[in-house]
């Protein structure tokens, strides 16, 4: 199955030119079901772990803010968003 490119792929950004996820499928970083999310999240985080622009990506995700998907080696929950893209009431585990 082929997915359209992620916003990661089409945004004009110098840092994203070196992103480790540039050749990865979109649904790896934006899973469409909870079942898929459980399988894909560890794989996506492994890709982020090898990414040379991880810090820039995380800074972007926090500043924008990006409410969904994997960015900068973090899940949306770790960035403080619930599954609907709302702020978490209990941000336990949230990154500072
Ligand atoms: S940190 Fe992860 S989501 Fe961000 S550009 Fe790198 S591989 Fe992609």
PDB file of C-alpha atoms and ligand atoms in Angstrom:
ATOM      1  CA  UNK A   1       0.000   0.000   0.000  1.00  0.00           C
ATOM      2  CA  UNK A   2       1.313   3.423  -0.918  1.00  0.00           C
ATOM      3  CA  UNK A   3       0.594   6.477   1.172  1.00  0.00           C
ATOM      4  CA  UNK A   4       0.906  10.090   0.149  1.00  0.00           C
ATOM      5  CA  UNK A   5       3.933  11.937   1.445  1.00  0.00           C
ATOM      6  CA  UNK A   6       3.797  13.254   4.982  1.00  0.00           C
ATOM      7  CA  UNK A   7       3.911  16.950   5.721  1.00  0.00           C
ATOM      8  CA  UNK A   8       7.485  16.108   6.691  1.00  0.00           C
ATOM      9  CA  UNK A   9       8.135  15.339   3.041  1.00  0.00           C
ATOM     10  CA  UNK A  10       6.644  18.424   1.439  1.00  0.00           C
ATOM     11  CA  UNK A  11       7.445  21.269   3.805  1.00  0.00           C
ATOM     12  CA  UNK A  12      10.265  23.435   2.565  1.00  0.00           C
ATOM     13  CA  UNK A  13      12.749  23.125   5.356  1.00  0.00           C
ATOM     14  CA  UNK A  14      16.478  22.870   5.403  1.00  0.00           C
ATOM     15  CA  UNK A  15      16.568  20.573   8.406  1.00  0.00           C
ATOM     16  CA  UNK A  16      14.179  18.139   6.882  1.00  0.00           C
ATOM     17  CA  UNK A  17      16.481  17.627   3.924  1.00  0.00           C
ATOM     18  CA  UNK A  18      18.463  15.331   6.227  1.00  0.00           C
ATOM     19  CA  UNK A  19      15.529  13.644   7.991  1.00  0.00           C
ATOM     20  CA  UNK A  20      15.809   9.913   8.556  1.00  0.00           C
ATOM     21  CA  UNK A  21      12.061   9.530   7.922  1.00  0.00           C
ATOM     22  CA  UNK A  22      12.123  11.087   4.457  1.00  0.00           C
ATOM     23  CA  UNK A  23      11.922   7.690   2.781  1.00  0.00           C
ATOM     24  CA  UNK A  24       9.619   6.065   5.333  1.00  0.00           C
ATOM     25  CA  UNK A  25       5.886   5.500   4.844  1.00  0.00           C
ATOM     26  CA  UNK A  26       3.573   8.151   6.241  1.00  0.00           C
ATOM     27  CA  UNK A  27       1.558   5.788   8.406  1.00  0.00           C
ATOM     28  CA  UNK A  28       4.657   4.803  10.346  1.00  0.00           C
ATOM     29  CA  UNK A  29       4.630   8.289  11.913  1.00  0.00           C
ATOM     30  CA  UNK A  30       0.885   8.911  11.692  1.00  0.00           C
ATOM     31  CA  UNK A  31      -0.803   5.547  12.394  1.00  0.00           C
ATOM     32  CA  UNK A  32      -4.475   5.318  11.546  1.00  0.00           C
ATOM     33  CA  UNK A  33      -5.561   2.893  14.273  1.00  0.00           C
ATOM     34  CA  UNK A  34      -4.622   2.063  17.840  1.00  0.00           C
ATOM     35  CA  UNK A  35      -3.576  -1.429  16.772  1.00  0.00           C
ATOM     36  CA  UNK A  36      -1.275  -0.083  14.100  1.00  0.00           C
ATOM     37  CA  UNK A  37       0.021   2.554  16.507  1.00  0.00           C
ATOM     38  CA  UNK A  38       1.151  -0.097  18.980  1.00  0.00           C
ATOM     39  CA  UNK A  39       3.206  -1.791  16.264  1.00  0.00           C
ATOM     40  CA  UNK A  40       4.460   1.254  14.389  1.00  0.00           C
ATOM     41  CA  UNK A  41       5.449   3.569  17.249  1.00  0.00           C
ATOM     42  CA  UNK A  42       8.532   1.601  18.372  1.00  0.00           C
ATOM     43  CA  UNK A  43       9.697   1.375  14.749  1.00  0.00           C
ATOM     44  CA  UNK A  44       9.183   5.098  14.171  1.00  0.00           C
ATOM     45  CA  UNK A  45      11.000   5.950  17.389  1.00  0.00           C
ATOM     46  CA  UNK A  46      13.912   3.781  16.271  1.00  0.00           C
ATOM     47  CA  UNK A  47      14.074   5.800  13.031  1.00  0.00           C
ATOM     48  CA  UNK A  48      14.050   9.033  15.045  1.00  0.00           C
ATOM     49  CA  UNK A  49      16.818   7.648  17.216  1.00  0.00           C
ATOM     50  CA  UNK A  50      19.090   7.581  14.163  1.00  0.00           C
ATOM     51  CA  UNK A  51      17.995  10.946  12.809  1.00  0.00           C
ATOM     52  CA  UNK A  52      20.598  13.716  12.546  1.00  0.00           C
ATOM     53  CA  UNK A  53      17.955  16.465  12.779  1.00  0.00           C
ATOM     54  CA  UNK A  54      16.045  15.142  15.752  1.00  0.00           C
ATOM     55  CA  UNK A  55      16.583  18.243  17.898  1.00  0.00           C
ATOM     56  CA  UNK A  56      15.384  20.597  15.157  1.00  0.00           C
ATOM     57  CA  UNK A  57      12.371  18.369  14.540  1.00  0.00           C
ATOM     58  CA  UNK A  58      11.431  18.306  18.218  1.00  0.00           C
ATOM     59  CA  UNK A  59      11.840  22.075  18.491  1.00  0.00           C
ATOM     60  CA  UNK A  60       9.518  22.492  15.530  1.00  0.00           C
ATOM     61  CA  UNK A  61       6.955  20.087  17.011  1.00  0.00           C
ATOM     62  CA  UNK A  62       6.896  21.896  20.343  1.00  0.00           C
ATOM     63  CA  UNK A  63       6.796  25.384  18.839  1.00  0.00           C
ATOM     64  CA  UNK A  64       4.104  24.757  16.213  1.00  0.00           C
ATOM     65  CA  UNK A  65       2.681  22.753  18.128  1.00  0.00           C
ATOM     66  CA  UNK A  66       2.269  19.428  16.342  1.00  0.00           C
ATOM     67  CA  UNK A  67      -0.626  17.658  18.086  1.00  0.00           C
ATOM     68  CA  UNK A  68      -0.474  14.342  16.242  1.00  0.00           C
ATOM     69  CA  UNK A  69       2.129  11.826  15.199  1.00  0.00           C
ATOM     70  CA  UNK A  70       5.748  11.130  15.949  1.00  0.00           C
ATOM     71  CA  UNK A  71       8.067  14.132  15.863  1.00  0.00           C
ATOM     72  CA  UNK A  72      11.598  14.464  17.177  1.00  0.00           C
ATOM     73  CA  UNK A  73      11.560  11.054  18.827  1.00  0.00           C
ATOM     74  CA  UNK A  74       8.403  11.761  20.819  1.00  0.00           C
ATOM     75  CA  UNK A  75       4.797  10.680  20.662  1.00  0.00           C
ATOM     76  CA  UNK A  76       1.948  13.180  20.776  1.00  0.00           C
ATOM     77  CA  UNK A  77       1.213  11.998  24.328  1.00  0.00           C
ATOM     78  CA  UNK A  78       4.781  12.713  25.375  1.00  0.00           C
ATOM     79  CA  UNK A  79       4.362  16.206  23.966  1.00  0.00           C
ATOM     80  CA  UNK A  80       1.212  16.674  26.052  1.00  0.00           C
ATOM     81  CA  UNK A  81      -1.623  15.912  23.586  1.00  0.00           C
ATOM     82  CA  UNK A  82      -4.367  13.343  23.881  1.00  0.00           C
ATOM     83  CA  UNK A  83      -5.574  11.160  21.002  1.00  0.00           C
ATOM     84  CA  UNK A  84      -7.952  13.905  19.858  1.00  0.00           C
ATOM     85  CA  UNK A  85      -5.226  16.530  19.751  1.00  0.00           C
ATOM     86  CA  UNK A  86      -6.388  18.189  22.963  1.00  0.00           C
ATOM     87  CA  UNK A  87      -4.087  19.111  25.849  1.00  0.00           C
ATOM     88  CA  UNK A  88      -3.786  16.233  28.306  1.00  0.00           C
ATOM     89  CA  UNK A  89      -5.394  16.725  31.681  1.00  0.00           C
ATOM     90  CA  UNK A  90      -2.777  14.578  33.330  1.00  0.00           C
ATOM     91  CA  UNK A  91       0.475  15.188  31.516  1.00  0.00           C
ATOM     92  CA  UNK A  92       2.369  12.449  33.357  1.00  0.00           C
ATOM     93  CA  UNK A  93       5.357  11.496  31.273  1.00  0.00           C
ATOM     94  CA  UNK A  94       5.156  14.674  29.265  1.00  0.00           C
ATOM     95  CA  UNK A  95       8.440  16.134  28.190  1.00  0.00           C
ATOM     96  CA  UNK A  96       9.208  19.543  29.749  1.00  0.00           C
TER      97      UNK A  96
HETATM   98  S1  LIG B   1      13.294  13.157  14.360  1.00  0.00           S
HETATM   99 FE1  LIG B   1      11.959  11.534  13.577  1.00  0.00          FE
HETATM  100  S2  LIG B   1      10.101  12.573  12.792  1.00  0.00           S
HETATM  101 FE2  LIG B   1      11.713  14.133  13.045  1.00  0.00          FE
HETATM  102  S3  LIG B   1      12.688  14.329  11.045  1.00  0.00           S
HETATM  103 FE3  LIG B   1      13.885  12.829  12.238  1.00  0.00          FE
HETATM  104  S4  LIG B   1      13.039  10.803  11.749  1.00  0.00           S
HETATM  105 FE4  LIG B   1      11.547  12.364  11.071  1.00  0.00          FE
END
